[in-house]
Amino acid sequence: MKRFMILAAGLVVLAGCGNNEKEYDATGTFEATEVTVSAEQNGTLLRFDISEGDQLDSGREVGLIDTTQTWLKIQQTEATKAVYQSQKPDLEKQIAATRQQLAKARQEQQRYRELVSDGAAPSKMLDDATSQVLVLEKQLEAQTSALRTQLSTLDSQQAAADVQVDQLRDQLRKCHITTPIQGTVLEKFVEQGEFVAIGKPLFKMADTEQMFIRAYITSAQLQQVRVGQTAKVFANYGDGQRTAYDGTVTWISSHSEFTPKTILTDDERADLVYAVKVAVQNDGYLKIGIYGEVKFN
């Protein structure tokens, strides 16, 4: 009888210990990578084809800001480039006449050199011919330098216009509103027809396929958790309804913080905790803000 009572007491103690053991190591809420898309140009929102809850692929065009003024500036700059191109001098044609005069002067110089050598002409005539050659050479050099300077200036102006066109085309591209990631539209801040300015938020979206739970662990648990470690994540829907997911630790905070009021840790007496993120694949039922638990493997 005595042995039976001892055995019964032991079973009660074991049952009590089993009931006190938690099924999780940390708790937190589910989050997703959120992106707020803002206007990159000023203008009227001519088109805005999204609604809250839409599932969108990355790179999809969902809106258009008025492009009229930007397009007109591009046409104006292209016309300016054409003017610069038409003003470029044809170097060879411009100096062709001077080259021909110089060639003729050199022929005269050579002829007088031969005549003076034979004593058939005075040396002054050779001096005059030589002087004419020098004048034409300097004239050709100055003319060539001026034309090259003009050509270089026009090339620089045309290059600057090319850069301006590239800038305007970039502005034109930014008038087309596209989605930066694949995900779900969470909020819509403007409507079609509104005037938007650079930096004005247009909509917010989140990657709801790859979600994560942000949980908090104590310093005592910190040495047992590492990045890449697998874990079992439970989504708590209330009334005892829970769904299990496979998760992986992707981030551990490098600094401590005070325990958030809505979070319970394994040791509630600890004031400082460390945030961790455990990534999970969403099956369509996980929502941002749902409470959950994490059991590290």
mmCIF file with all atom_site columns, N, CA and C in Angstrom, residues 221-252:
data_model
loop_
_atom_site.group_PDB
_atom_site.id
_atom_site.type_symbol
_atom_site.label_atom_id
_atom_site.label_alt_id
_atom_site.label_comp_id
_atom_site.label_asym_id
_atom_site.label_entity_id
_atom_site.label_seq_id
_atom_site.pdbx_PDB_ins_code
_atom_site.Cartn_x
_atom_site.Cartn_y
_atom_site.Cartn_z
_atom_site.occupancy
_atom_site.B_iso_or_equiv
_atom_site.pdbx_formal_charge
_atom_site.auth_seq_id
_atom_site.auth_comp_id
_atom_site.auth_asym_id
_atom_site.auth_atom_id
_atom_site.pdbx_PDB_model_num
ATOM 1  N N  . GLN A 1 221 ? 18.581 32.059 -23.922 1.00 0.00 ? 221 GLN A N  1
ATOM 2  C CA . GLN A 1 221 ? 18.249 31.285 -25.125 1.00 0.00 ? 221 GLN A CA 1
ATOM 3  C C  . GLN A 1 221 ? 19.165 31.630 -26.299 1.00 0.00 ? 221 GLN A C  1
ATOM 4  N N  . LEU A 1 222 ? 19.814 32.787 -26.221 1.00 0.00 ? 222 LEU A N  1
ATOM 5  C CA . LEU A 1 222 ? 20.584 33.294 -27.354 1.00 0.00 ? 222 LEU A CA 1
ATOM 6  C C  . LEU A 1 222 ? 21.671 32.333 -27.800 1.00 0.00 ? 222 LEU A C  1
ATOM 7  N N  . GLN A 1 223 ? 22.327 31.681 -26.852 1.00 0.00 ? 223 GLN A N  1
ATOM 8  C CA . GLN A 1 223 ? 23.425 30.785 -27.196 1.00 0.00 ? 223 GLN A CA 1
ATOM 9  C C  . GLN A 1 223 ? 22.940 29.493 -27.859 1.00 0.00 ? 223 GLN A C  1
ATOM 10 N N  . GLN A 1 224 ? 21.625 29.269 -27.862 1.00 0.00 ? 224 GLN A N  1
ATOM 11 C CA . GLN A 1 224 ? 21.088 28.041 -28.450 1.00 0.00 ? 224 GLN A CA 1
ATOM 12 C C  . GLN A 1 224 ? 20.417 28.299 -29.803 1.00 0.00 ? 224 GLN A C  1
ATOM 13 N N  . VAL A 1 225 ? 20.454 29.528 -30.260 1.00 0.00 ? 225 VAL A N  1
ATOM 14 C CA . VAL A 1 225 ? 19.800 29.877 -31.525 1.00 0.00 ? 225 VAL A CA 1
ATOM 15 C C  . VAL A 1 225 ? 20.833 30.479 -32.473 1.00 0.00 ? 225 VAL A C  1
ATOM 16 N N  . ARG A 1 226 ? 20.804 30.078 -33.729 1.00 0.00 ? 226 ARG A N  1
ATOM 17 C CA . ARG A 1 226 ? 21.750 30.591 -34.716 1.00 0.00 ? 226 ARG A CA 1
ATOM 18 C C  . ARG A 1 226 ? 21.035 30.782 -36.052 1.00 0.00 ? 226 ARG A C  1
ATOM 19 N N  . VAL A 1 227 ? 21.608 31.617 -36.891 1.00 0.00 ? 227 VAL A N  1
ATOM 20 C CA . VAL A 1 227 ? 21.055 31.853 -38.230 1.00 0.00 ? 227 VAL A CA 1
ATOM 21 C C  . VAL A 1 227 ? 21.176 30.577 -39.054 1.00 0.00 ? 227 VAL A C  1
ATOM 22 N N  . GLY A 1 228 ? 20.109 30.214 -39.750 1.00 0.00 ? 228 GLY A N  1
ATOM 23 C CA . GLY A 1 228 ? 20.075 28.989 -40.536 1.00 0.00 ? 228 GLY A CA 1
ATOM 24 C C  . GLY A 1 228 ? 19.457 27.827 -39.798 1.00 0.00 ? 228 GLY A C  1
ATOM 25 N N  . GLN A 1 229 ? 19.224 27.992 -38.507 1.00 0.00 ? 229 GLN A N  1
ATOM 26 C CA . GLN A 1 229 ? 18.628 26.918 -37.702 1.00 0.00 ? 229 GLN A CA 1
ATOM 27 C C  . GLN A 1 229 ? 17.159 26.754 -38.081 1.00 0.00 ? 229 GLN A C  1
ATOM 28 N N  . THR A 1 230 ? 16.697 25.519 -38.124 1.00 0.00 ? 230 THR A N  1
ATOM 29 C CA . THR A 1 230 ? 15.295 25.262 -38.440 1.00 0.00 ? 230 THR A CA 1
ATOM 30 C C  . THR A 1 230 ? 14.445 25.382 -37.182 1.00 0.00 ? 230 THR A C  1
ATOM 31 N N  . ALA A 1 231 ? 13.162 25.610 -37.394 1.00 0.00 ? 231 ALA A N  1
ATOM 32 C CA . ALA A 1 231 ? 12.254 25.777 -36.268 1.00 0.00 ? 231 ALA A CA 1
ATOM 33 C C  . ALA A 1 231 ? 10.848 25.389 -36.721 1.00 0.00 ? 231 ALA A C  1
ATOM 34 N N  . LYS A 1 232 ? 10.004 25.141 -35.744 1.00 0.00 ? 232 LYS A N  1
ATOM 35 C CA . LYS A 1 232 ? 8.598  24.878 -36.012 1.00 0.00 ? 232 LYS A CA 1
ATOM 36 C C  . LYS A 1 232 ? 7.835  26.122 -35.588 1.00 0.00 ? 232 LYS A C  1
ATOM 37 N N  . VAL A 1 233 ? 7.061  26.661 -36.514 1.00 0.00 ? 233 VAL A N  1
ATOM 38 C CA . VAL A 1 233 ? 6.318  27.892 -36.264 1.00 0.00 ? 233 VAL A CA 1
ATOM 39 C C  . VAL A 1 233 ? 4.830  27.567 -36.246 1.00 0.00 ? 233 VAL A C  1
ATOM 40 N N  . PHE A 1 234 ? 4.121  28.114 -35.251 1.00 0.00 ? 234 PHE A N  1
ATOM 41 C CA . PHE A 1 234 ? 2.690  27.877 -35.097 1.00 0.00 ? 234 PHE A CA 1
ATOM 42 C C  . PHE A 1 234 ? 1.940  29.198 -35.228 1.00 0.00 ? 234 PHE A C  1
ATOM 43 N N  . ALA A 1 235 ? 0.992  29.245 -36.146 1.00 0.00 ? 235 ALA A N  1
ATOM 44 C CA . ALA A 1 235 ? 0.126  30.418 -36.274 1.00 0.00 ? 235 ALA A CA 1
ATOM 45 C C  . ALA A 1 235 ? -1.065 30.230 -35.361 1.00 0.00 ? 235 ALA A C  1
ATOM 46 N N  . ASN A 1 236 ? -1.324 31.192 -34.507 1.00 0.00 ? 236 ASN A N  1
ATOM 47 C CA . ASN A 1 236 ? -2.391 31.106 -33.517 1.00 0.00 ? 236 ASN A CA 1
ATOM 48 C C  . ASN A 1 236 ? -3.576 31.925 -34.001 1.00 0.00 ? 236 ASN A C  1
ATOM 49 N N  . TYR A 1 237 ? -4.662 31.220 -34.372 1.00 0.00 ? 237 TYR A N  1
ATOM 50 C CA . TYR A 1 237 ? -5.849 31.893 -34.884 1.00 0.00 ? 237 TYR A CA 1
ATOM 51 C C  . TYR A 1 237 ? -6.904 32.122 -33.808 1.00 0.00 ? 237 TYR A C  1
ATOM 52 N N  . GLY A 1 238 ? -6.601 31.746 -32.564 1.00 0.00 ? 238 GLY A N  1
ATOM 53 C CA . GLY A 1 238 ? -7.554 31.917 -31.476 1.00 0.00 ? 238 GLY A CA 1
ATOM 54 C C  . GLY A 1 238 ? -8.450 30.699 -31.318 1.00 0.00 ? 238 GLY A C  1
ATOM 55 N N  . ASP A 1 239 ? -9.083 30.612 -30.135 1.00 0.00 ? 239 ASP A N  1
ATOM 56 C CA . ASP A 1 239 ? -9.971 29.478 -29.818 1.00 0.00 ? 239 ASP A CA 1
ATOM 57 C C  . ASP A 1 239 ? -9.259 28.143 -29.978 1.00 0.00 ? 239 ASP A C  1
ATOM 58 N N  . GLY A 1 240 ? -7.951 28.143 -29.711 1.00 0.00 ? 240 GLY A N  1
ATOM 59 C CA . GLY A 1 240 ? -7.196 26.904 -29.774 1.00 0.00 ? 240 GLY A CA 1
ATOM 60 C C  . GLY A 1 240 ? -6.847 26.447 -31.177 1.00 0.00 ? 240 GLY A C  1
ATOM 61 N N  . GLN A 1 241 ? -7.152 27.234 -32.183 1.00 0.00 ? 241 GLN A N  1
ATOM 62 C CA . GLN A 1 241 ? -6.845 26.857 -33.569 1.00 0.00 ? 241 GLN A CA 1
ATOM 63 C C  . GLN A 1 241 ? -5.418 27.282 -33.905 1.00 0.00 ? 241 GLN A C  1
ATOM 64 N N  . ARG A 1 242 ? -4.590 26.302 -34.232 1.00 0.00 ? 242 ARG A N  1
ATOM 65 C CA . ARG A 1 242 ? -3.194 26.564 -34.552 1.00 0.00 ? 242 ARG A CA 1
ATOM 66 C C  . ARG A 1 242 ? -2.804 25.774 -35.790 1.00 0.00 ? 242 ARG A C  1
ATOM 67 N N  . THR A 1 243 ? -1.919 26.389 -36.604 1.00 0.00 ? 243 THR A N  1
ATOM 68 C CA . THR A 1 243 ? -1.406 25.725 -37.797 1.00 0.00 ? 243 THR A CA 1
ATOM 69 C C  . THR A 1 243 ? 0.113  25.749 -37.736 1.00 0.00 ? 243 THR A C  1
ATOM 70 N N  . ALA A 1 244 ? 0.740  24.625 -38.034 1.00 0.00 ? 244 ALA A N  1
ATOM 71 C CA . ALA A 1 244 ? 2.191  24.508 -37.943 1.00 0.00 ? 244 ALA A CA 1
ATOM 72 C C  . ALA A 1 244 ? 2.835  24.744 -39.307 1.00 0.00 ? 244 ALA A C  1
ATOM 73 N N  . TYR A 1 245 ? 3.984  25.401 -39.278 1.00 0.00 ? 245 TYR A N  1
ATOM 74 C CA . TYR A 1 245 ? 4.763  25.665 -40.491 1.00 0.00 ? 245 TYR A CA 1
ATOM 75 C C  . TYR A 1 245 ? 6.232  25.379 -40.204 1.00 0.00 ? 245 TYR A C  1
ATOM 76 N N  . ASP A 1 246 ? 6.947  24.977 -41.253 1.00 0.00 ? 246 ASP A N  1
ATOM 77 C CA . ASP A 1 246 ? 8.394  24.826 -41.139 1.00 0.00 ? 246 ASP A CA 1
ATOM 78 C C  . ASP A 1 246 ? 9.048  26.184 -41.358 1.00 0.00 ? 246 ASP A C  1
ATOM 79 N N  . GLY A 1 247 ? 9.983  26.534 -40.489 1.00 0.00 ? 247 GLY A N  1
ATOM 80 C CA . GLY A 1 247 ? 10.629 27.830 -40.591 1.00 0.00 ? 247 GLY A CA 1
ATOM 81 C C  . GLY A 1 247 ? 12.131 27.736 -40.473 1.00 0.00 ? 247 GLY A C  1
ATOM 82 N N  . THR A 1 248 ? 12.799 28.836 -40.829 1.00 0.00 ? 248 THR A N  1
ATOM 83 C CA . THR A 1 248 ? 14.256 28.929 -40.750 1.00 0.00 ? 248 THR A CA 1
ATOM 84 C C  . THR A 1 248 ? 14.631 30.281 -40.167 1.00 0.00 ? 248 THR A C  1
ATOM 85 N N  . VAL A 1 249 ? 15.551 30.275 -39.216 1.00 0.00 ? 249 VAL A N  1
ATOM 86 C CA . VAL A 1 249 ? 16.008 31.522 -38.613 1.00 0.00 ? 249 VAL A CA 1
ATOM 87 C C  . VAL A 1 249 ? 16.861 32.269 -39.635 1.00 0.00 ? 249 VAL A C  1
ATOM 88 N N  . THR A 1 250 ? 16.451 33.486 -39.973 1.00 0.00 ? 250 THR A N  1
ATOM 89 C CA . THR A 1 250 ? 17.166 34.261 -40.986 1.00 0.00 ? 250 THR A CA 1
ATOM 90 C C  . THR A 1 250 ? 17.891 35.475 -40.408 1.00 0.00 ? 250 THR A C  1
ATOM 91 N N  . TRP A 1 251 ? 17.568 35.857 -39.186 1.00 0.00 ? 251 TRP A N  1
ATOM 92 C CA . TRP A 1 251 ? 18.171 37.065 -38.618 1.00 0.00 ? 251 TRP A CA 1
ATOM 93 C C  . TRP A 1 251 ? 18.056 37.029 -37.103 1.00 0.00 ? 251 TRP A C  1
ATOM 94 N N  . ILE A 1 252 ? 19.128 37.468 -36.452 1.00 0.00 ? 252 ILE A N  1
ATOM 95 C CA . ILE A 1 252 ? 19.146 37.614 -34.995 1.00 0.00 ? 252 ILE A CA 1
ATOM 96 C C  . ILE A 1 252 ? 19.683 39.010 -34.699 1.00 0.00 ? 252 ILE A C  1
#
